[in-house]
Amino acid sequence: KTSGFDPLLATPPTRIPTRFVASTSDTIVNKAANSDAMSATFASSKAERDVILHTGDHGDASLHKAQDISDFMARCFVARSSPQRRM
């Protein structure tokens, strides 16, 4: 199922923000088994960690909020460029 790599076994980054997007209406990817599980796995991270909820099925346009995505990417860039980051 995972082609030899299970993301739930990954070591979370300590400073890089992470974001998981989910919908309870998604008929392809189960929110609890995926986004919620990944968020729990990354709970030890000292970085920003969010589960972003949207409506609709897998790939629904409701998840694309340009300003929110841009703001998140800027925070990632700052975190990645920060001299005190640990990886």
mmCIF file with all atom_site columns, C-alpha atoms in Angstrom:
data_model
loop_
_atom_site.group_PDB
_atom_site.id
_atom_site.type_symbol
_atom_site.label_atom_id
_atom_site.label_alt_id
_atom_site.label_comp_id
_atom_site.label_asym_id
_atom_site.label_entity_id
_atom_site.label_seq_id
_atom_site.pdbx_PDB_ins_code
_atom_site.Cartn_x
_atom_site.Cartn_y
_atom_site.Cartn_z
_atom_site.occupancy
_atom_site.B_iso_or_equiv
_atom_site.pdbx_formal_charge
_atom_site.auth_seq_id
_atom_site.auth_comp_id
_atom_site.auth_asym_id
_atom_site.auth_atom_id
_atom_site.pdbx_PDB_model_num
ATOM 1  C CA . LYS A 1 1  ? 0.000   0.000  0.000  1.00 0.00 ? 1  LYS A CA 1
ATOM 2  C CA . THR A 1 2  ? 2.742   2.484  0.793  1.00 0.00 ? 2  THR A CA 1
ATOM 3  C CA . SER A 1 3  ? 5.393   1.300  -1.682 1.00 0.00 ? 3  SER A CA 1
ATOM 4  C CA . GLY A 1 4  ? 7.803   0.862  1.220  1.00 0.00 ? 4  GLY A CA 1
ATOM 5  C CA . PHE A 1 5  ? 7.241   4.304  2.727  1.00 0.00 ? 5  PHE A CA 1
ATOM 6  C CA . ASP A 1 6  ? 4.638   4.999  5.362  1.00 0.00 ? 6  ASP A CA 1
ATOM 7  C CA . PRO A 1 7  ? 4.360   8.755  6.009  1.00 0.00 ? 7  PRO A CA 1
ATOM 8  C CA . LEU A 1 8  ? 2.881   8.052  9.444  1.00 0.00 ? 8  LEU A CA 1
ATOM 9  C CA . LEU A 1 9  ? 6.302   6.673  10.430 1.00 0.00 ? 9  LEU A CA 1
ATOM 10 C CA . ALA A 1 10 ? 8.170   9.796  9.292  1.00 0.00 ? 10 ALA A CA 1
ATOM 11 C CA . THR A 1 11 ? 10.093  11.973 11.710 1.00 0.00 ? 11 THR A CA 1
ATOM 12 C CA . PRO A 1 12 ? 8.339   15.334 11.756 1.00 0.00 ? 12 PRO A CA 1
ATOM 13 C CA . PRO A 1 13 ? 10.388  18.429 10.935 1.00 0.00 ? 13 PRO A CA 1
ATOM 14 C CA . THR A 1 14 ? 11.023  20.577 13.988 1.00 0.00 ? 14 THR A CA 1
ATOM 15 C CA . ARG A 1 15 ? 10.612  24.032 12.458 1.00 0.00 ? 15 ARG A CA 1
ATOM 16 C CA . ILE A 1 16 ? 8.906   23.673 9.086  1.00 0.00 ? 16 ILE A CA 1
ATOM 17 C CA . PRO A 1 17 ? 5.177   24.450 9.110  1.00 0.00 ? 17 PRO A CA 1
ATOM 18 C CA . THR A 1 18 ? 2.945   21.598 7.985  1.00 0.00 ? 18 THR A CA 1
ATOM 19 C CA . ARG A 1 19 ? -0.579  21.649 6.687  1.00 0.00 ? 19 ARG A CA 1
ATOM 20 C CA . PHE A 1 20 ? -3.013  18.850 6.031  1.00 0.00 ? 20 PHE A CA 1
ATOM 21 C CA . VAL A 1 21 ? -6.156  19.468 4.009  1.00 0.00 ? 21 VAL A CA 1
ATOM 22 C CA . ALA A 1 22 ? -9.272  17.377 4.486  1.00 0.00 ? 22 ALA A CA 1
ATOM 23 C CA . SER A 1 23 ? -12.984 17.128 3.979  1.00 0.00 ? 23 SER A CA 1
ATOM 24 C CA . THR A 1 24 ? -15.352 14.851 5.847  1.00 0.00 ? 24 THR A CA 1
ATOM 25 C CA . SER A 1 25 ? -17.215 14.619 2.528  1.00 0.00 ? 25 SER A CA 1
ATOM 26 C CA . ASP A 1 26 ? -14.162 13.208 0.703  1.00 0.00 ? 26 ASP A CA 1
ATOM 27 C CA . THR A 1 27 ? -15.085 9.805  -0.717 1.00 0.00 ? 27 THR A CA 1
ATOM 28 C CA . ILE A 1 28 ? -11.497 9.001  -1.767 1.00 0.00 ? 28 ILE A CA 1
ATOM 29 C CA . VAL A 1 29 ? -9.304  9.933  1.220  1.00 0.00 ? 29 VAL A CA 1
ATOM 30 C CA . ASN A 1 30 ? -10.575 9.359  4.747  1.00 0.00 ? 30 ASN A CA 1
ATOM 31 C CA . LYS A 1 31 ? -9.971  12.436 6.940  1.00 0.00 ? 31 LYS A CA 1
ATOM 32 C CA . ALA A 1 32 ? -9.482  10.561 10.230 1.00 0.00 ? 32 ALA A CA 1
ATOM 33 C CA . ALA A 1 33 ? -7.108  7.969  8.772  1.00 0.00 ? 33 ALA A CA 1
ATOM 34 C CA . ASN A 1 34 ? -5.064  10.495 6.818  1.00 0.00 ? 34 ASN A CA 1
ATOM 35 C CA . SER A 1 35 ? -5.067  14.210 7.709  1.00 0.00 ? 35 SER A CA 1
ATOM 36 C CA . ASP A 1 36 ? -5.952  13.713 11.368 1.00 0.00 ? 36 ASP A CA 1
ATOM 37 C CA . ALA A 1 37 ? -3.452  10.856 11.703 1.00 0.00 ? 37 ALA A CA 1
ATOM 38 C CA . MET A 1 38 ? -0.666  12.883 10.075 1.00 0.00 ? 38 MET A CA 1
ATOM 39 C CA . SER A 1 39 ? -1.428  15.875 12.273 1.00 0.00 ? 39 SER A CA 1
ATOM 40 C CA . ALA A 1 40 ? -1.195  13.633 15.354 1.00 0.00 ? 40 ALA A CA 1
ATOM 41 C CA . THR A 1 41 ? 2.094   12.181 14.091 1.00 0.00 ? 41 THR A CA 1
ATOM 42 C CA . PHE A 1 42 ? 3.476   15.708 13.717 1.00 0.00 ? 42 PHE A CA 1
ATOM 43 C CA . ALA A 1 43 ? 2.215   16.822 17.145 1.00 0.00 ? 43 ALA A CA 1
ATOM 44 C CA . SER A 1 44 ? 5.751   16.692 18.569 1.00 0.00 ? 44 SER A CA 1
ATOM 45 C CA . SER A 1 45 ? 6.898   19.262 16.036 1.00 0.00 ? 45 SER A CA 1
ATOM 46 C CA . LYS A 1 46 ? 7.573   22.731 17.363 1.00 0.00 ? 46 LYS A CA 1
ATOM 47 C CA . ALA A 1 47 ? 6.316   24.228 14.114 1.00 0.00 ? 47 ALA A CA 1
ATOM 48 C CA . GLU A 1 48 ? 2.896   25.376 13.001 1.00 0.00 ? 48 GLU A CA 1
ATOM 49 C CA . ARG A 1 49 ? 0.641   22.398 12.275 1.00 0.00 ? 49 ARG A CA 1
ATOM 50 C CA . ASP A 1 50 ? -2.889  22.669 10.929 1.00 0.00 ? 50 ASP A CA 1
ATOM 51 C CA . VAL A 1 51 ? -5.663  20.550 9.504  1.00 0.00 ? 51 VAL A CA 1
ATOM 52 C CA . ILE A 1 52 ? -7.510  22.748 7.045  1.00 0.00 ? 52 ILE A CA 1
ATOM 53 C CA . LEU A 1 53 ? -11.111 21.750 6.486  1.00 0.00 ? 53 LEU A CA 1
ATOM 54 C CA . HIS A 1 54 ? -12.893 22.257 3.206  1.00 0.00 ? 54 HIS A CA 1
ATOM 55 C CA . THR A 1 55 ? -16.210 21.152 1.816  1.00 0.00 ? 55 THR A CA 1
ATOM 56 C CA . GLY A 1 56 ? -16.944 18.773 -0.971 1.00 0.00 ? 56 GLY A CA 1
ATOM 57 C CA . ASP A 1 57 ? -15.280 15.717 -2.379 1.00 0.00 ? 57 ASP A CA 1
ATOM 58 C CA . HIS A 1 58 ? -11.613 15.049 -3.159 1.00 0.00 ? 58 HIS A CA 1
ATOM 59 C CA . GLY A 1 59 ? -10.061 17.913 -5.112 1.00 0.00 ? 59 GLY A CA 1
ATOM 60 C CA . ASP A 1 60 ? -13.000 20.255 -4.585 1.00 0.00 ? 60 ASP A CA 1
ATOM 61 C CA . ALA A 1 61 ? -12.225 23.877 -5.433 1.00 0.00 ? 61 ALA A CA 1
ATOM 62 C CA . SER A 1 62 ? -13.296 25.005 -1.936 1.00 0.00 ? 62 SER A CA 1
ATOM 63 C CA . LEU A 1 63 ? -9.807  24.184 -0.666 1.00 0.00 ? 63 LEU A CA 1
ATOM 64 C CA . HIS A 1 64 ? -8.095  26.694 -2.977 1.00 0.00 ? 64 HIS A CA 1
ATOM 65 C CA . LYS A 1 65 ? -7.939  29.999 -1.118 1.00 0.00 ? 65 LYS A CA 1
ATOM 66 C CA . ALA A 1 66 ? -5.157  31.959 -2.793 1.00 0.00 ? 66 ALA A CA 1
ATOM 67 C CA . GLN A 1 67 ? -4.334  34.399 0.023  1.00 0.00 ? 67 GLN A CA 1
ATOM 68 C CA . ASP A 1 68 ? -4.299  31.642 2.642  1.00 0.00 ? 68 ASP A CA 1
ATOM 69 C CA . ILE A 1 69 ? -1.980  29.495 0.507  1.00 0.00 ? 69 ILE A CA 1
ATOM 70 C CA . SER A 1 70 ? 0.307   32.463 -0.180 1.00 0.00 ? 70 SER A CA 1
ATOM 71 C CA . ASP A 1 71 ? 0.489   33.370 3.517  1.00 0.00 ? 71 ASP A CA 1
ATOM 72 C CA . PHE A 1 72 ? 1.287   29.758 4.458  1.00 0.00 ? 72 PHE A CA 1
ATOM 73 C CA . MET A 1 73 ? 4.020   29.536 1.813  1.00 0.00 ? 73 MET A CA 1
ATOM 74 C CA . ALA A 1 74 ? 5.579   32.747 3.136  1.00 0.00 ? 74 ALA A CA 1
ATOM 75 C CA . ARG A 1 75 ? 5.659   31.280 6.661  1.00 0.00 ? 75 ARG A CA 1
ATOM 76 C CA . CYS A 1 76 ? 7.304   28.126 5.264  1.00 0.00 ? 76 CYS A CA 1
ATOM 77 C CA . PHE A 1 77 ? 9.945   30.185 3.502  1.00 0.00 ? 77 PHE A CA 1
ATOM 78 C CA . VAL A 1 78 ? 10.726  32.154 6.651  1.00 0.00 ? 78 VAL A CA 1
ATOM 79 C CA . ALA A 1 79 ? 10.891  28.957 8.736  1.00 0.00 ? 79 ALA A CA 1
ATOM 80 C CA . ARG A 1 80 ? 13.130  27.232 6.183  1.00 0.00 ? 80 ARG A CA 1
ATOM 81 C CA . SER A 1 81 ? 15.433  30.270 5.976  1.00 0.00 ? 81 SER A CA 1
ATOM 82 C CA . SER A 1 82 ? 15.657  30.749 9.734  1.00 0.00 ? 82 SER A CA 1
ATOM 83 C CA . PRO A 1 83 ? 19.192  30.158 11.086 1.00 0.00 ? 83 PRO A CA 1
ATOM 84 C CA . GLN A 1 84 ? 17.884  28.506 14.275 1.00 0.00 ? 84 GLN A CA 1
ATOM 85 C CA . ARG A 1 85 ? 15.935  25.819 12.432 1.00 0.00 ? 85 ARG A CA 1
ATOM 86 C CA . ARG A 1 86 ? 16.826  22.225 13.240 1.00 0.00 ? 86 ARG A CA 1
ATOM 87 C CA . MET A 1 87 ? 16.367  19.393 10.807 1.00 0.00 ? 87 MET A CA 1
#
